[in-house]
Coordinates of C-alpha atoms in Angstrom, one line a residue:
Chain L
M1 CA 89.2 167.4 60.6
T2 CA 90.5 164.2 61.4
V3 CA 92.4 165.9 64.3
V4 CA 91.4 164.9 67.8
P5 CA 90.6 167.6 69.9
P6 CA 93.0 167.5 72.8
R7 CA 90.2 167.0 75.4
E8 CA 89.5 164.2 74.5
A9 CA 92.2 162.0 74.6
P10 CA 92.0 161.5 78.3
R11 CA 89.1 159.6 77.3
A12 CA 90.8 157.6 74.0
T13 CA 93.8 156.6 76.7
G14 CA 91.5 155.0 79.0
R15 CA 89.4 153.3 76.5
R16 CA 93.1 151.7 75.3
R17 CA 93.2 148.0 74.6
P18 CA 95.2 145.9 77.3
S19 CA 98.8 145.9 75.7
A20 CA 100.5 142.4 74.4
L21 CA 102.6 142.8 76.8
A22 CA 100.7 143.5 80.4
S23 CA 98.5 140.3 78.6
W24 CA 102.0 137.9 77.7
A25 CA 102.7 139.2 82.1
L26 CA 99.5 137.7 82.7
A27 CA 99.8 134.7 80.9
A28 CA 103.7 134.0 80.4
P29 CA 104.2 132.3 83.9
F30 CA 101.9 129.3 83.0
A31 CA 102.7 129.5 79.9
L32 CA 106.7 129.0 80.4
L33 CA 105.2 126.1 82.3
L34 CA 103.8 124.6 79.8
L35 CA 107.0 125.0 77.0
G36 CA 109.3 123.2 79.8
T37 CA 107.4 120.8 81.7
V38 CA 104.6 119.3 78.1
L39 CA 106.2 120.5 74.6
V40 CA 109.9 120.2 75.3
P41 CA 109.9 117.0 77.6
I42 CA 107.7 115.8 74.6
G43 CA 109.6 116.7 71.5
Y44 CA 113.0 115.5 73.6
A45 CA 111.8 112.1 74.6
L46 CA 110.8 112.4 70.1
Y47 CA 114.3 113.6 69.9
L48 CA 115.9 110.4 72.0
S49 CA 113.3 107.9 70.6
L50 CA 115.0 107.3 67.7
F51 CA 118.7 107.5 69.5
T52 CA 120.1 104.0 70.6
E53 CA 123.5 103.4 73.3
R54 CA 125.8 101.1 70.8
L55 CA 128.6 99.9 72.0
S56 CA 131.6 101.5 68.9
G57 CA 134.1 100.3 67.4
L58 CA 135.0 97.5 68.9
G59 CA 134.4 98.9 71.7
F60 CA 136.9 100.6 73.7
D61 CA 135.2 104.0 73.2
G62 CA 132.7 103.4 76.0
P63 CA 128.4 103.5 74.3
R64 CA 127.7 105.3 71.6
D65 CA 124.3 107.0 71.1
V66 CA 124.0 105.7 67.7
F67 CA 120.5 106.7 65.1
V68 CA 118.0 104.8 64.5
W69 CA 115.0 106.0 62.5
L70 CA 112.6 104.0 64.3
E71 CA 114.4 101.4 65.1
N72 CA 113.4 101.5 68.9
Y73 CA 109.2 101.7 67.9
A74 CA 109.7 98.4 66.0
T75 CA 111.5 97.1 69.1
V76 CA 108.5 97.9 71.3
L77 CA 105.7 96.9 69.0
T78 CA 107.4 93.0 68.5
D79 CA 108.3 92.8 72.0
A80 CA 106.0 90.2 73.5
A81 CA 106.5 92.2 76.8
F82 CA 104.6 95.0 75.4
H83 CA 101.6 93.3 73.8
E84 CA 101.1 91.4 77.0
G85 CA 100.7 94.7 79.1
V86 CA 98.5 95.5 76.4
G87 CA 96.3 93.1 76.4
N88 CA 96.4 93.2 80.7
V89 CA 95.4 97.4 80.1
A90 CA 92.3 96.3 77.3
R91 CA 90.9 93.8 79.2
Y92 CA 91.9 95.6 82.0
A93 CA 89.5 98.5 80.5
L94 CA 87.2 95.9 79.7
I95 CA 85.7 95.1 82.9
H96 CA 86.7 98.6 84.8
V97 CA 85.2 101.2 82.3
P98 CA 81.4 99.5 82.0
L99 CA 81.6 98.4 85.7
M100 CA 82.9 102.5 86.4
L101 CA 80.7 104.4 84.9
G102 CA 77.5 102.2 85.5
G103 CA 78.0 101.5 88.4
A104 CA 78.5 105.8 89.5
L105 CA 75.5 105.9 86.9
L106 CA 73.5 103.8 89.2
L107 CA 74.5 105.7 92.2
A108 CA 73.4 109.1 91.1
L109 CA 70.1 107.9 90.0
L110 CA 70.1 106.3 92.9
L111 CA 70.8 109.9 95.3
D112 CA 68.6 111.3 92.6
A113 CA 65.0 109.6 93.6
A114 CA 63.1 111.6 95.9
M115 CA 62.7 109.0 98.6
V116 CA 66.5 108.8 99.5
R117 CA 67.5 110.2 102.8
L118 CA 70.1 111.4 104.5
R119 CA 71.6 111.7 101.0
Q120 CA 74.9 114.1 102.1
V121 CA 76.0 111.1 104.3
W122 CA 75.7 108.6 101.2
L123 CA 77.2 111.0 98.6
L124 CA 80.2 111.1 101.2
S125 CA 81.1 107.6 101.9
V126 CA 81.3 106.9 98.7
F127 CA 83.4 109.6 98.5
L128 CA 86.3 109.9 101.0
P129 CA 88.7 107.0 98.7
Y130 CA 89.0 109.9 96.1
A131 CA 90.9 111.6 98.9
V132 CA 92.8 109.0 99.5
P133 CA 96.1 108.6 97.8
G134 CA 96.5 106.1 95.1
V135 CA 100.1 104.4 96.6
I136 CA 97.5 104.0 100.0
G137 CA 94.6 103.1 98.6
G138 CA 96.8 99.6 97.2
L139 CA 98.6 99.6 99.8
I140 CA 95.5 99.1 101.9
W141 CA 93.7 96.9 99.6
A142 CA 97.4 94.7 98.7
Y143 CA 96.7 93.7 103.1
L144 CA 92.7 93.3 102.8
Y145 CA 94.1 90.1 100.3
S146 CA 97.2 89.1 102.2
P147 CA 96.8 86.0 103.4
N148 CA 97.0 85.4 107.5
I149 CA 95.8 90.0 107.1
G150 CA 93.1 90.3 105.3
P151 CA 89.9 89.1 105.5
L152 CA 89.6 88.7 101.9
N153 CA 91.5 86.3 101.3
D154 CA 89.2 83.7 103.2
L155 CA 86.1 85.7 101.6
L156 CA 86.9 85.2 98.3
P157 CA 86.6 81.9 97.0
W158 CA 89.7 83.0 94.7
D159 CA 92.9 83.6 95.8
P160 CA 92.4 87.8 95.1
L161 CA 96.9 87.9 94.6
G162 CA 97.0 84.5 92.4
S163 CA 97.7 85.0 88.2
G164 CA 93.9 84.4 88.0
G165 CA 92.2 86.8 90.3
I166 CA 94.6 89.7 90.0
M167 CA 92.4 91.0 86.9
P168 CA 90.1 91.5 89.2
S169 CA 92.2 93.1 92.6
I170 CA 93.1 95.8 90.1
V171 CA 89.7 96.3 88.8
T172 CA 88.1 96.7 92.7
I173 CA 91.0 99.2 94.5
A174 CA 90.7 101.4 91.2
T175 CA 86.8 101.5 90.9
W176 CA 86.9 101.6 94.3
Q177 CA 89.2 104.9 94.5
W178 CA 87.3 106.6 91.5
L179 CA 83.5 105.2 91.6
G180 CA 82.5 108.1 94.1
Y181 CA 84.7 110.9 92.2
N182 CA 82.3 109.9 89.4
V183 CA 79.0 110.0 91.0
I184 CA 79.6 113.1 92.4
I185 CA 79.4 114.6 88.8
F186 CA 77.2 112.4 87.6
W187 CA 74.7 114.1 89.7
T188 CA 75.5 117.0 90.2
A189 CA 74.4 117.4 86.4
L190 CA 71.6 115.7 86.9
R191 CA 70.7 118.4 89.7
T192 CA 70.0 120.3 86.4
V193 CA 68.1 118.7 84.5
P194 CA 64.2 120.2 84.5
R195 CA 62.4 119.3 87.5
D196 CA 59.3 120.9 84.6
V197 CA 60.2 117.6 82.3
L198 CA 60.3 115.4 85.0
E199 CA 56.8 116.7 86.5
A200 CA 55.4 116.1 83.0
A201 CA 56.9 112.3 82.8
R202 CA 55.6 111.6 85.4
V203 CA 52.1 113.1 85.2
D204 CA 52.1 111.3 81.6
G205 CA 51.8 108.0 83.6
A206 CA 56.1 107.3 83.2
G207 CA 57.6 105.4 86.5
P208 CA 61.1 106.6 87.7
I209 CA 63.2 103.5 85.9
R210 CA 61.5 104.2 82.9
T211 CA 62.1 108.9 83.5
A212 CA 65.8 107.7 84.5
L213 CA 66.3 105.8 81.2
S214 CA 64.5 108.1 78.9
I215 CA 65.0 111.3 80.1
K216 CA 67.8 111.7 83.0
V217 CA 70.3 109.6 81.2
P218 CA 69.8 110.8 77.1
A219 CA 70.2 114.7 79.5
I220 CA 73.8 114.1 81.1
R221 CA 74.9 112.4 78.4
P222 CA 77.2 115.0 78.0
T223 CA 79.1 114.8 81.3
V224 CA 79.2 110.9 81.2
F225 CA 80.9 111.4 77.9
V226 CA 83.1 113.5 79.2
A227 CA 84.0 111.1 82.4
L228 CA 84.3 108.4 79.8
V229 CA 87.4 110.0 78.3
F230 CA 88.6 110.4 81.5
T231 CA 88.4 106.6 82.8
V232 CA 89.3 104.9 79.4
I233 CA 92.1 107.7 79.7
G234 CA 93.3 106.5 83.1
S235 CA 92.7 103.0 82.7
L236 CA 95.7 103.3 79.5
Q237 CA 97.5 105.0 82.0
L238 CA 97.2 101.9 85.1
F239 CA 100.6 101.8 87.4
T240 CA 100.5 102.7 90.8
E241 CA 98.2 99.9 91.8
P242 CA 99.8 97.2 89.8
L243 CA 103.4 98.4 91.2
V244 CA 102.1 98.9 94.8
L245 CA 101.1 94.8 94.4
R246 CA 104.2 93.1 92.5
T247 CA 105.7 93.9 96.0
F248 CA 102.8 91.4 97.5
T249 CA 102.6 89.0 94.5
G250 CA 104.5 87.3 92.3
S251 CA 101.9 87.5 89.4
V252 CA 102.1 91.6 88.4
T253 CA 105.3 91.1 86.3
S254 CA 108.1 94.0 85.9
T255 CA 105.7 95.0 82.4
W256 CA 102.4 94.1 83.2
T257 CA 101.3 97.5 81.3
P258 CA 102.1 99.7 78.9
S259 CA 103.4 102.1 81.8
L260 CA 105.3 99.5 84.2
Y261 CA 106.7 99.2 80.5
V262 CA 108.0 102.9 80.9
Y263 CA 109.3 102.0 84.1
E264 CA 111.0 98.6 83.5
S265 CA 112.6 99.9 80.0
A266 CA 113.8 103.4 81.6
F267 CA 115.5 102.6 85.8
I268 CA 115.7 98.4 84.4
S269 CA 116.4 97.9 82.4
N270 CA 118.1 101.3 81.4
D271 CA 117.2 101.5 77.5
Y272 CA 116.4 105.5 77.4
G273 CA 115.6 105.0 73.9
R274 CA 112.9 101.7 73.4
A275 CA 111.9 103.8 77.2
A276 CA 111.1 107.0 75.4
A277 CA 109.4 105.0 72.6
A278 CA 107.0 103.1 74.2
S279 CA 106.2 106.8 75.9
I280 CA 105.5 108.3 73.1
L281 CA 103.3 105.7 71.8
L282 CA 101.1 105.4 75.0
A283 CA 100.7 109.1 75.1
L284 CA 99.8 108.7 71.2
A285 CA 97.3 105.6 71.8
C286 CA 95.6 108.4 74.8
A287 CA 95.4 110.7 72.1
L288 CA 94.0 109.2 69.5
L289 CA 91.3 107.0 72.0
S290 CA 90.4 110.3 73.5
A291 CA 89.8 111.7 70.2
L292 CA 88.1 108.8 69.4
V293 CA 85.7 109.1 72.6
M294 CA 85.0 112.7 71.7
R295 CA 84.3 112.4 68.1
L296 CA 81.6 109.2 69.1
S297 CA 79.9 111.7 71.8
A298 CA 79.5 114.5 69.1
R299 CA 77.6 112.4 66.8
R300 CA 75.7 110.3 69.2
S301 CA 74.7 114.1 70.9
R302 CA 73.5 115.4 68.2
Chain Y
M1 CA 41.7 103.1 87.9
T2 CA 44.9 102.3 89.7
R3 CA 42.5 102.9 93.7
P4 CA 42.3 99.2 93.8
T5 CA 45.9 98.5 93.1
A6 CA 46.8 100.6 96.0
A7 CA 47.8 98.1 98.3
P8 CA 49.9 96.0 95.7
G9 CA 51.6 99.3 94.2
R10 CA 52.8 100.3 98.0
T11 CA 54.2 97.0 98.8
S12 CA 56.4 96.8 95.4
R13 CA 57.5 100.3 96.4
W14 CA 58.5 98.8 100.2
T15 CA 60.7 96.5 98.2
S16 CA 61.8 98.9 95.9
R17 CA 62.9 101.2 98.5
G18 CA 64.9 98.3 100.2
A19 CA 66.7 97.3 97.5
V20 CA 67.5 101.3 96.5
Y21 CA 68.8 100.8 100.1
A22 CA 70.6 97.6 99.6
V23 CA 72.7 98.9 97.0
L24 CA 73.0 102.0 98.5
V25 CA 74.3 100.1 101.6
I26 CA 76.9 97.7 99.9
A27 CA 78.6 100.8 97.9
A28 CA 78.6 102.7 101.4
L29 CA 80.1 99.5 103.0
Y30 CA 82.2 98.9 99.6
S31 CA 83.6 102.5 99.9
V32 CA 84.7 103.0 103.6
L33 CA 85.0 99.6 105.0
P34 CA 89.4 99.7 104.0
L35 CA 89.6 102.4 105.6
V36 CA 87.9 101.1 109.1
W37 CA 90.3 98.8 108.3
L38 CA 93.1 100.6 108.0
L39 CA 91.4 103.1 111.4
T40 CA 92.0 99.6 113.4
S41 CA 95.2 97.8 111.6
A42 CA 96.5 101.2 113.2
T43 CA 95.5 100.8 116.5
K44 CA 97.0 96.9 117.1
S45 CA 100.4 96.0 117.9
L46 CA 102.6 93.8 116.0
G47 CA 101.7 90.6 117.3
D48 CA 97.6 91.3 117.8
F49 CA 97.4 92.7 113.7
S50 CA 98.4 89.2 112.1
T51 CA 96.5 87.0 115.2
T52 CA 93.5 89.3 115.4
S53 CA 90.6 89.7 113.0
A54 CA 90.5 92.5 110.6
F55 CA 87.9 94.7 112.1
E56 CA 88.1 94.5 114.8
F57 CA 90.4 96.9 118.0
A58 CA 92.6 95.0 119.8
D59 CA 94.5 96.4 122.9
W60 CA 94.9 100.1 122.0
N61 CA 99.2 100.5 120.6
L62 CA 97.4 104.1 118.1
W63 CA 100.5 106.2 120.2
S64 CA 103.2 104.1 120.6
N65 CA 103.1 102.8 116.7
I66 CA 102.9 106.8 115.8
G67 CA 105.6 107.4 118.3
D68 CA 107.4 104.6 116.2
L69 CA 106.6 106.0 113.1
F70 CA 108.8 109.4 114.0
A71 CA 111.0 107.5 115.8
A72 CA 112.0 105.1 112.6
E73 CA 115.1 106.0 110.3
D74 CA 116.7 108.6 112.6
G75 CA 113.0 110.3 111.9
V76 CA 112.6 110.0 108.0
F77 CA 109.1 110.3 108.1
L78 CA 108.1 113.6 109.9
S79 CA 110.8 114.9 106.4
W80 CA 108.1 112.7 104.9
V81 CA 105.7 114.9 106.3
R82 CA 106.6 118.1 105.9
N83 CA 107.7 117.4 102.3
S84 CA 104.2 116.2 101.2
L85 CA 103.2 119.7 102.8
L86 CA 105.5 122.0 101.1
Y87 CA 105.0 120.0 97.9
A88 CA 101.4 120.5 98.2
G89 CA 100.3 123.9 100.1
L90 CA 103.4 126.0 98.2
G91 CA 102.4 124.0 94.7
A92 CA 98.8 124.1 94.9
V93 CA 98.7 128.0 96.3
L94 CA 101.0 128.7 93.5
G95 CA 100.0 126.7 90.5
A96 CA 96.4 128.4 91.0
L97 CA 97.6 131.4 91.5
I98 CA 99.4 131.0 87.6
C99 CA 96.6 129.3 86.1
A100 CA 94.0 132.4 86.8
A101 CA 96.3 135.1 85.3
C102 CA 96.7 132.7 82.8
G103 CA 92.4 132.2 82.4
Y104 CA 91.6 135.4 83.2
A105 CA 94.0 136.7 80.8
I106 CA 92.9 134.4 78.6
A107 CA 89.3 134.4 79.1
K108 CA 89.2 138.9 79.1
L109 CA 92.4 139.9 77.4
D110 CA 93.1 140.5 73.9
F111 CA 96.1 139.1 72.9
P112 CA 98.7 137.8 70.1
G113 CA 98.8 133.7 70.5
R114 CA 95.4 133.5 72.5
R115 CA 94.1 131.0 70.7
V116 CA 97.1 129.6 70.3
L117 CA 97.9 128.9 73.9
F118 CA 94.4 128.0 74.7
A119 CA 94.9 125.1 71.9
V120 CA 97.7 124.4 73.7
T121 CA 95.8 124.4 76.7
L122 CA 93.6 121.5 76.5
T123 CA 96.2 119.8 74.5
G124 CA 97.9 119.2 78.1
V125 CA 94.1 118.8 79.4
L126 CA 94.7 115.1 77.3
V127 CA 98.8 114.2 77.8
P128 CA 98.5 111.4 80.2
T129 CA 101.1 112.1 83.5
T130 CA 102.4 108.5 83.1
A131 CA 103.4 109.2 79.5
L132 CA 105.5 112.5 80.7
A133 CA 107.0 111.6 83.7
L134 CA 109.9 109.8 81.4
P135 CA 110.8 112.5 79.5
L136 CA 110.8 115.1 82.0
Y137 CA 113.4 112.4 83.9
L138 CA 114.7 113.0 81.0
L139 CA 115.3 116.9 80.8
A140 CA 116.5 116.6 83.7
S141 CA 118.9 113.9 84.0
E142 CA 120.2 117.0 80.9
L143 CA 120.0 119.5 83.1
R144 CA 121.4 117.7 86.0
V145 CA 118.3 118.4 88.4
V146 CA 117.1 115.2 89.1
D147 CA 117.1 114.5 92.7
T148 CA 116.5 117.5 94.1
F149 CA 113.4 119.7 95.2
W150 CA 112.8 121.8 92.1
A151 CA 112.8 118.4 89.6
V152 CA 109.1 117.4 91.3
F153 CA 108.2 120.8 91.9
I154 CA 108.2 122.7 89.5
P155 CA 106.4 119.8 86.9
L156 CA 103.6 119.9 89.8
L157 CA 103.2 123.4 89.0
T158 CA 101.7 122.7 85.6
N159 CA 97.8 122.5 86.1
P160 CA 96.1 122.9 82.5
F161 CA 92.9 121.8 83.6
G162 CA 92.7 124.3 86.5
V163 CA 93.5 127.0 83.6
Y164 CA 90.8 125.3 81.6
L165 CA 88.5 125.9 85.1
A166 CA 90.2 129.3 85.3
R167 CA 89.4 130.2 82.1
A168 CA 85.5 129.4 82.7
Y169 CA 85.4 131.3 86.2
A170 CA 86.7 134.6 84.6
E171 CA 84.3 134.3 82.0
A172 CA 81.6 133.8 83.8
A173 CA 82.2 136.3 87.1
V174 CA 84.0 139.4 86.2
P175 CA 82.3 141.5 83.2
D176 CA 83.7 143.4 81.0
E177 CA 82.2 146.8 82.0
V178 CA 83.6 146.6 85.4
I179 CA 87.0 145.9 83.7
E180 CA 86.5 148.8 81.0
A181 CA 85.4 150.9 83.8
A182 CA 89.1 150.7 85.6
R183 CA 90.6 150.9 82.6
V184 CA 89.2 154.5 82.4
D185 CA 89.9 154.9 85.6
G186 CA 93.8 154.7 84.5
A187 CA 94.8 151.1 86.5
G188 CA 97.3 149.2 85.4
E189 CA 96.4 145.3 82.9
L190 CA 98.7 143.5 86.4
R191 CA 96.2 145.8 89.3
I192 CA 93.0 145.1 87.3
F193 CA 93.9 141.3 87.4
F194 CA 95.2 141.5 91.1
R195 CA 92.9 144.3 92.4
V196 CA 89.3 143.9 90.8
A197 CA 89.1 140.4 88.8
L198 CA 91.3 138.1 91.1
P199 CA 88.9 138.9 94.0
M200 CA 86.1 138.2 91.9
M201 CA 87.0 134.8 90.9
L202 CA 88.1 133.6 94.4
P203 CA 85.7 130.5 94.3
G204 CA 86.5 129.4 92.0
V205 CA 90.4 130.1 92.1
V206 CA 89.8 127.7 96.0
T207 CA 88.8 125.2 94.3
V208 CA 91.6 124.8 91.5
L209 CA 93.8 125.7 94.9
L210 CA 91.5 122.8 96.4
F211 CA 92.3 119.9 93.5
Q212 CA 95.1 121.1 93.1
F213 CA 96.2 120.2 96.5
V214 CA 95.1 116.7 96.3
G215 CA 96.3 116.1 92.8
I216 CA 100.1 117.1 94.4
W217 CA 99.3 115.5 97.5
N218 CA 98.2 111.8 96.0
N219 CA 101.3 112.1 93.3
F220 CA 103.7 109.8 93.2
F221 CA 105.1 108.9 90.0
L222 CA 107.0 111.8 88.7
P223 CA 109.1 111.9 92.8
L224 CA 109.2 107.7 92.0
V225 CA 110.7 109.0 88.8
M226 CA 112.9 111.5 90.0
L227 CA 113.8 111.3 93.4
T228 CA 117.0 108.4 95.4
D229 CA 117.5 111.0 98.5
P230 CA 114.6 110.0 101.2
E231 CA 115.0 113.2 102.3
L232 CA 113.3 114.9 100.1
F233 CA 110.6 112.1 99.2
P234 CA 106.8 113.2 100.0
M235 CA 104.8 110.9 101.5
T236 CA 103.7 108.7 99.3
L237 CA 107.0 107.8 97.6
G238 CA 108.5 107.0 101.3
L239 CA 105.0 104.7 102.2
Y240 CA 105.7 103.2 99.1
Q241 CA 109.4 102.0 99.6
W242 CA 108.7 100.6 103.2
S243 CA 106.3 98.6 101.8
T244 CA 108.2 97.1 99.2
R245 CA 110.4 96.0 103.0
V246 CA 107.5 94.2 104.5
S247 CA 107.7 91.1 102.8
Q248 CA 111.1 90.2 104.1
F249 CA 110.8 93.1 108.1
P250 CA 107.5 92.6 108.9
D251 CA 108.0 95.2 111.6
Y252 CA 107.3 97.9 108.5
N253 CA 104.3 96.6 108.0
P254 CA 102.4 98.6 111.7
L255 CA 104.8 101.6 109.8
V256 CA 103.0 101.9 106.1
I257 CA 99.5 101.2 108.0
T258 CA 100.1 103.5 110.4
G259 CA 102.0 106.1 108.4
S260 CA 98.8 105.7 105.6
L261 CA 96.7 106.8 108.3
L262 CA 98.4 109.7 108.9
A263 CA 98.4 111.1 105.3
V264 CA 94.5 109.9 104.6
V265 CA 93.1 111.6 108.3
P266 CA 93.8 115.8 107.2
L267 CA 92.4 114.9 104.2
V268 CA 89.5 113.1 105.2
I269 CA 88.7 115.8 107.5
A270 CA 90.0 118.8 104.3
F271 CA 87.0 117.0 102.3
I272 CA 84.6 116.5 105.3
V273 CA 84.8 119.9 106.3
L274 CA 85.1 121.9 103.2
Q275 CA 82.4 120.0 101.1
R276 CA 79.9 122.3 99.5
Q277 CA 83.5 123.0 98.2
W278 CA 84.4 120.8 96.6
R279 CA 81.4 119.4 94.8
S280 CA 80.6 122.8 93.6
G281 CA 83.9 122.5 92.0
L282 CA 83.4 119.3 90.8
A283 CA 80.3 120.4 89.0
S284 CA 81.9 123.1 87.1
G285 CA 84.8 120.9 85.8
S286 CA 82.9 118.6 84.1
V287 CA 79.5 120.6 83.0
K288 CA 80.7 122.4 80.4

């Protein structure tokens, strides 16, 4: 009774589910890349972070990898240079994150206001720095800050490349680079706020500032939180700008941020165990912070 | 009731309009002036560069600066241009295709391991590039491929965020009925992807391609770690290396500045021409 009549067989095969093999053929190239360039390197770094190079015996056999448990992590976590780098990144983030998101939000709200003309021109001009590679952005600003070359050294009341001015100088570069990117993201999100809600607010007598703060900003809160996550992760990884400025000033040390610390331990001190441990710690910090921000955003938007 | 106060209301509207434009002008100047400086400086001779003021055009030396740039160190700059185009061009096309295939599979096909793959991909989005560069270097040195084209090219193909976007595009743009119909017609899964789904996802895939191109063009840390042979450098790394010499050899100043201009101009033009494309791309990336 349950035997399928032969005539219906073609339709049955026509409705077949895709074979797992064919599906994996499409997914495999990326899966392999992810495995080979993300998962395996992380695993290898974890492994390496547990070893250190020591001279064996009397030193006649040359250096040997010795399993040291978490010693490399302890070394990094108690290293004054690492602490200083973490402190720098924390101070940097405290200035950069509010400045970036506040500035981008303000510009997006202004551009969303009805009266502004030439909107495309404003959007494009603030977005242009995003097209500039980070190294080149760093170089341009390094010249602008340089005495005898750039105008900023004379214009600013402080020395932009001196030890006191270097932090605002680096914040200025990074904010310049990413401001327009966030403006565009916020502005496009603002466009999706229903116009009849805004119209209702206007009829109720809310002014543009009131509307912006009570309706528009809450409406795009999820977008702002995503931008917050990316800005925070970006801050933790601060590397290119200080590295480029290092050439122009002695105010930036070789371990000025945790990323520079990783670079220094690997390529100047050739201590791969310590460098791997610092890399893992950096990745963990990024993961924890983004999980934290996500969690906060989930709670807030409820 | 508000009629009598119309006059003061109007003046306050004028002042607020003035305030709005003041903020916009400041933001625009902050964004554009450094690029104007790059343009004016690239046209100056080494002498004028240190004696004339920052934003003025002195004697027009751009062409001779460009000539010097391409002649310096046996024309290594040309190799950097070629390498950047190769890394970014080929990497973007191939990477976008790989992202599209995987995103489509995750969105539209039911296969074992699909959920795990997506979860790992999302984790991949959050792994910071600077934390990954060193492990990649160590692995590459274990495999003895450090200082080769592939050591830079292959890791740059991996774009978890691109897969995330491609999945969203496939979800939105490719109806299940169309795939079903193609199956009834007897088309294989690969054929369905290339002939049916990919064309429907094309605007999204172009967006992924665009951003991957910019990402690779701007990339710096990975080449810095992987490469020592100047012949393999992309423009960013090459210019950085030159910049580390300027304090000792001022002759490198015009090379660095003119080279920077040439590295920036193509992308600036591309962004002006493709405005609509990248703006919609950014939007779909940010709104979940």
